[in-house]
mmCIF file with all atom_site columns, C-alpha atoms in Angstrom:
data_model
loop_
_atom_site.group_PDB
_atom_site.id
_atom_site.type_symbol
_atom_site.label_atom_id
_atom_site.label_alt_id
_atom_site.label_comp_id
_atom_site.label_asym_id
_atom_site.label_entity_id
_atom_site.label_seq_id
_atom_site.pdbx_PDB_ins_code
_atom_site.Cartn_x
_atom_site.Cartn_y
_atom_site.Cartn_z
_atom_site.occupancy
_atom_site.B_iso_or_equiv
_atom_site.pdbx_formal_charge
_atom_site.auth_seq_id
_atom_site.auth_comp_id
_atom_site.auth_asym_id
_atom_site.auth_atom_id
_atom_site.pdbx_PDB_model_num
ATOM 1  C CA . UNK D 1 1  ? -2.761  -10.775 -6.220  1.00 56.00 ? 9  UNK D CA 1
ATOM 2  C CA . UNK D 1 2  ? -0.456  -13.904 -5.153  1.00 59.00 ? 10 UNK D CA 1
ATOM 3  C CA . UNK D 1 3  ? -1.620  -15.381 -8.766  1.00 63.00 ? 11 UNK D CA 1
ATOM 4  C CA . UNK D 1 4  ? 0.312   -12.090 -10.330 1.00 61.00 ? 12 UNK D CA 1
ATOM 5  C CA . UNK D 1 5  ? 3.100   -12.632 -8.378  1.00 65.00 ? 13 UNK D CA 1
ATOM 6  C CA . UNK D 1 6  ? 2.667   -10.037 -5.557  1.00 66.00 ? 14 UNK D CA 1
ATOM 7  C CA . UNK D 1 7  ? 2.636   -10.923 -1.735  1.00 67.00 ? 15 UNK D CA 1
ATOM 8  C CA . UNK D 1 8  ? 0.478   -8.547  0.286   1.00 68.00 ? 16 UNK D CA 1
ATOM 9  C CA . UNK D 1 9  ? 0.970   -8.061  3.712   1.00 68.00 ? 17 UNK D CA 1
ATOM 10 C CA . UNK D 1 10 ? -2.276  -7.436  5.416   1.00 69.00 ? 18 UNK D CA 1
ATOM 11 C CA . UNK D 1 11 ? -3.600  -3.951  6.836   1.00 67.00 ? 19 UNK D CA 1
ATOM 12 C CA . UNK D 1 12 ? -0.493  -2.293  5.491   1.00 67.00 ? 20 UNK D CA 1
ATOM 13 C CA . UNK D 1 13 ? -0.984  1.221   5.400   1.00 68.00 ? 21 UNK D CA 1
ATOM 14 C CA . UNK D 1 14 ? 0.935   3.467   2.631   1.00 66.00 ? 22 UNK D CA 1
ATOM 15 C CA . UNK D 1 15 ? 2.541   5.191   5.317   1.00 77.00 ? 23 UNK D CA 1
ATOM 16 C CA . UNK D 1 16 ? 6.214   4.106   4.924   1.00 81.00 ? 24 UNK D CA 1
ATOM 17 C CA . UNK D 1 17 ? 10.157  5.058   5.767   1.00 87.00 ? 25 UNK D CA 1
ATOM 18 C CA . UNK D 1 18 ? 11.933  4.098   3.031   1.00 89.00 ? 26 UNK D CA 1
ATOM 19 C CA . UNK D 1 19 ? 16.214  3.949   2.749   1.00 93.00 ? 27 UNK D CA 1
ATOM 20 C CA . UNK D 1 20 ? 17.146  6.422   -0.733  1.00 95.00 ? 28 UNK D CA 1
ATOM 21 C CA . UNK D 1 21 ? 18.443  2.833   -2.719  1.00 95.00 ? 29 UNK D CA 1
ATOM 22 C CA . UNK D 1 22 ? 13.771  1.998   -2.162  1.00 93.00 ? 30 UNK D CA 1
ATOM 23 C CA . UNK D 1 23 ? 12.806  5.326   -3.233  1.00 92.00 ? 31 UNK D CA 1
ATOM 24 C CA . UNK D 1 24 ? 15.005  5.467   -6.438  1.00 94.00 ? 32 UNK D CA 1
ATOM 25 C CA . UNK D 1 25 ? 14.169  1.867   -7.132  1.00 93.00 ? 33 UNK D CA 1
ATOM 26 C CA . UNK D 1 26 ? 10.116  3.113   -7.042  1.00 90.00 ? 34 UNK D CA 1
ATOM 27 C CA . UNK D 1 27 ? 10.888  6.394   -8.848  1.00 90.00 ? 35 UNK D CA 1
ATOM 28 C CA . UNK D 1 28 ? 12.091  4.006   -11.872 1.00 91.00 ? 36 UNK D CA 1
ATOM 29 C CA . UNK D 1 29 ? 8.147   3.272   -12.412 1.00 87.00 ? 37 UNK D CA 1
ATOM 30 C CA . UNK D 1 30 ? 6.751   5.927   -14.552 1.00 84.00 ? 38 UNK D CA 1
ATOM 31 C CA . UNK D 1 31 ? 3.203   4.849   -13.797 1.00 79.00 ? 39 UNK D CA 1
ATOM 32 C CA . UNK D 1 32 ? 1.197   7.761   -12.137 1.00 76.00 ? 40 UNK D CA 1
ATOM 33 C CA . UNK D 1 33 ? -1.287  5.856   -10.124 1.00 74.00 ? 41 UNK D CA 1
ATOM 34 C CA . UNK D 1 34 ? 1.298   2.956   -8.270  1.00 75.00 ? 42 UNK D CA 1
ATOM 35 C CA . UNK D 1 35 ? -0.386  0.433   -6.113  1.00 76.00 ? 43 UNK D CA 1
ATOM 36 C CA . UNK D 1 36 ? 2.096   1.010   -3.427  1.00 78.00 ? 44 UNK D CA 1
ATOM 37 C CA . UNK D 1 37 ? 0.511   -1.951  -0.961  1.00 76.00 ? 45 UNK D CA 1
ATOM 38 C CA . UNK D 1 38 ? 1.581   -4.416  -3.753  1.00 76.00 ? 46 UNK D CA 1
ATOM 39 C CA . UNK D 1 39 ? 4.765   -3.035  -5.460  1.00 82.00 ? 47 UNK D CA 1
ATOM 40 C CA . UNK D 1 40 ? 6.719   -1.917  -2.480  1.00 83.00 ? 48 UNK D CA 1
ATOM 41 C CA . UNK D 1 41 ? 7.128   -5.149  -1.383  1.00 82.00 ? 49 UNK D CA 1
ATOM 42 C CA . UNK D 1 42 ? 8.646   -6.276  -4.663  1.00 83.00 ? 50 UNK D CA 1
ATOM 43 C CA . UNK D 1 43 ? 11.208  -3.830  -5.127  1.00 88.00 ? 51 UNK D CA 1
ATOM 44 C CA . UNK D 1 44 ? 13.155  -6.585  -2.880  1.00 88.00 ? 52 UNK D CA 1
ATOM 45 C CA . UNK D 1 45 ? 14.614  -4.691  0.087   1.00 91.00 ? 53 UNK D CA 1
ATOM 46 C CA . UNK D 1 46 ? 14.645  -5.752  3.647   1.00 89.00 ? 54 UNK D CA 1
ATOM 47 C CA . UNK D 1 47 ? 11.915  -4.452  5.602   1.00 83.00 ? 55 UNK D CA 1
ATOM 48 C CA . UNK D 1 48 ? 10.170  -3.808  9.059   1.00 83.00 ? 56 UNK D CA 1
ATOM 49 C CA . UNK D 1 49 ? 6.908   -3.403  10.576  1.00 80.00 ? 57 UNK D CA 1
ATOM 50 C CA . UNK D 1 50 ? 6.039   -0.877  13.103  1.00 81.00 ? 58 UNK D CA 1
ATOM 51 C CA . UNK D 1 51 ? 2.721   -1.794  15.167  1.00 82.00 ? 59 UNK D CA 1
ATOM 52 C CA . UNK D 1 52 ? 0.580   0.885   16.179  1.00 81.00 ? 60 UNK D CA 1
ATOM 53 C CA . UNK D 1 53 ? -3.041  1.474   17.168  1.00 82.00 ? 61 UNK D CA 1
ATOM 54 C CA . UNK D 1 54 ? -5.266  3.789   14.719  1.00 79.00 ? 62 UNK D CA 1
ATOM 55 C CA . UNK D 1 55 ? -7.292  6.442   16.186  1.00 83.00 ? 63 UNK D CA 1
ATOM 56 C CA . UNK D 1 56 ? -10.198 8.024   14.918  1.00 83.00 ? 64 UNK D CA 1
ATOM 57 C CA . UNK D 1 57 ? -9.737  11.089  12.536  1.00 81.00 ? 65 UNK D CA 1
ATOM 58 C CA . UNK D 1 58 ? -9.782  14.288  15.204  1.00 86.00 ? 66 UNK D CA 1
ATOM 59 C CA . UNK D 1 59 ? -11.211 16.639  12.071  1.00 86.00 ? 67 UNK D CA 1
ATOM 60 C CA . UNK D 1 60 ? -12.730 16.095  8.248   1.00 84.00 ? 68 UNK D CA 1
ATOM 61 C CA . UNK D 1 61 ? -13.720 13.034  6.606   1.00 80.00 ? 69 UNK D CA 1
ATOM 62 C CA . UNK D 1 62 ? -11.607 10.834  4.235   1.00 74.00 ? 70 UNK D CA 1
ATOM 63 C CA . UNK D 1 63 ? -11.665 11.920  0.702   1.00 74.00 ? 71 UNK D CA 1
ATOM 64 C CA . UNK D 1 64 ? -10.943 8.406   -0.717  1.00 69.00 ? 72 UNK D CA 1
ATOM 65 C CA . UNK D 1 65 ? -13.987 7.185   -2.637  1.00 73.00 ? 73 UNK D CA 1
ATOM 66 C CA . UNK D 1 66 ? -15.435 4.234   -0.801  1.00 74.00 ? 74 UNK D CA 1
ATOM 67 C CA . UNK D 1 67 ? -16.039 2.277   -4.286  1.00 78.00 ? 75 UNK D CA 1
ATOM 68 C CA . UNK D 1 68 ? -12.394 2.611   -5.266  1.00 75.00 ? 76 UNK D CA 1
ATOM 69 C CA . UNK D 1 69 ? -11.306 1.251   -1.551  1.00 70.00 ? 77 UNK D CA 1
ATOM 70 C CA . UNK D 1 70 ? -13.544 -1.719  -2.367  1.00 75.00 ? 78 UNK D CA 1
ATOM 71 C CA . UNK D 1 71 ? -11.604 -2.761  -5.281  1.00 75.00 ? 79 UNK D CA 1
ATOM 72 C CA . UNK D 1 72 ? -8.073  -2.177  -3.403  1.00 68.00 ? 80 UNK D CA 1
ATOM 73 C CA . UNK D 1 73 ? -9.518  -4.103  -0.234  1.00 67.00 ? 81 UNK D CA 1
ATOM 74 C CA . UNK D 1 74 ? -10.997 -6.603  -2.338  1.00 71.00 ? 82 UNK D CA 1
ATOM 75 C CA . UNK D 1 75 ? -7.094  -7.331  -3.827  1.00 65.00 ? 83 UNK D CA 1
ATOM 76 C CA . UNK D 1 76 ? -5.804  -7.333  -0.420  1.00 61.00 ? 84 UNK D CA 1
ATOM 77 C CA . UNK D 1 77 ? -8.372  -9.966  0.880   1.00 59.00 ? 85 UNK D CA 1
ATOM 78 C CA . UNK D 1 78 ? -7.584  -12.725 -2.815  1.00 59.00 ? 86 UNK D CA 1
ATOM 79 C CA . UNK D 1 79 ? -4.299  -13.414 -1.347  1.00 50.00 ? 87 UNK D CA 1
#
C-alpha cells in the first residue's frame, strides 16, 4: 500500500469518531465498497488513537468471509 501512496496504521479497526469537515470529505467518494483502513487516513485531518483491549465476541460469529480478510490483512502487512 505505501507504493500507492497510502500509510496504514497497523491493527486499526474501522471503528472511528470522525469531526462533520472528515465525514463530508469521505462522503465526496462515490465508491460503494471504500477501504476505510487506507483512505481515512488520507483525507488529511488530524487524528487520535484510542487504545483498548478486544474481548471475545459474547454471542454469534463474524460474518466477514475469512478469504476476503486475507486480502485486506495481506495490504495491511506490505507496508
Amino acid at each position: 500500500m505505501n507504493q500507492m501512496g497510502v500509510t496504514m496504521i497497523p491493527d486499526s479497526a474501522d471503528f472511528r469518531l470522525m469531526s462533520n469537515r472528515a465525514v463530508h470529505a469521505l462522503l465526496k467518494y462515490s465508491e460503494r465498497n471504500l477501504f476505510l483502513r487506507g483512505l481515512v487516513p488520507q483525507l488529511g485531518f488530524q487524528t487520535g488513537k484510542v487504545y483498548y483491549q478486544r474481548t471475545a465476541r459474547l454471542a454469534g460469529e463474524t460474518k466477514y468471509p475469512f478469504k476476503k480478510w486475507l486480502v485486506w490483512r495481506s495490504m495491511e502487512l506490505r507496508h
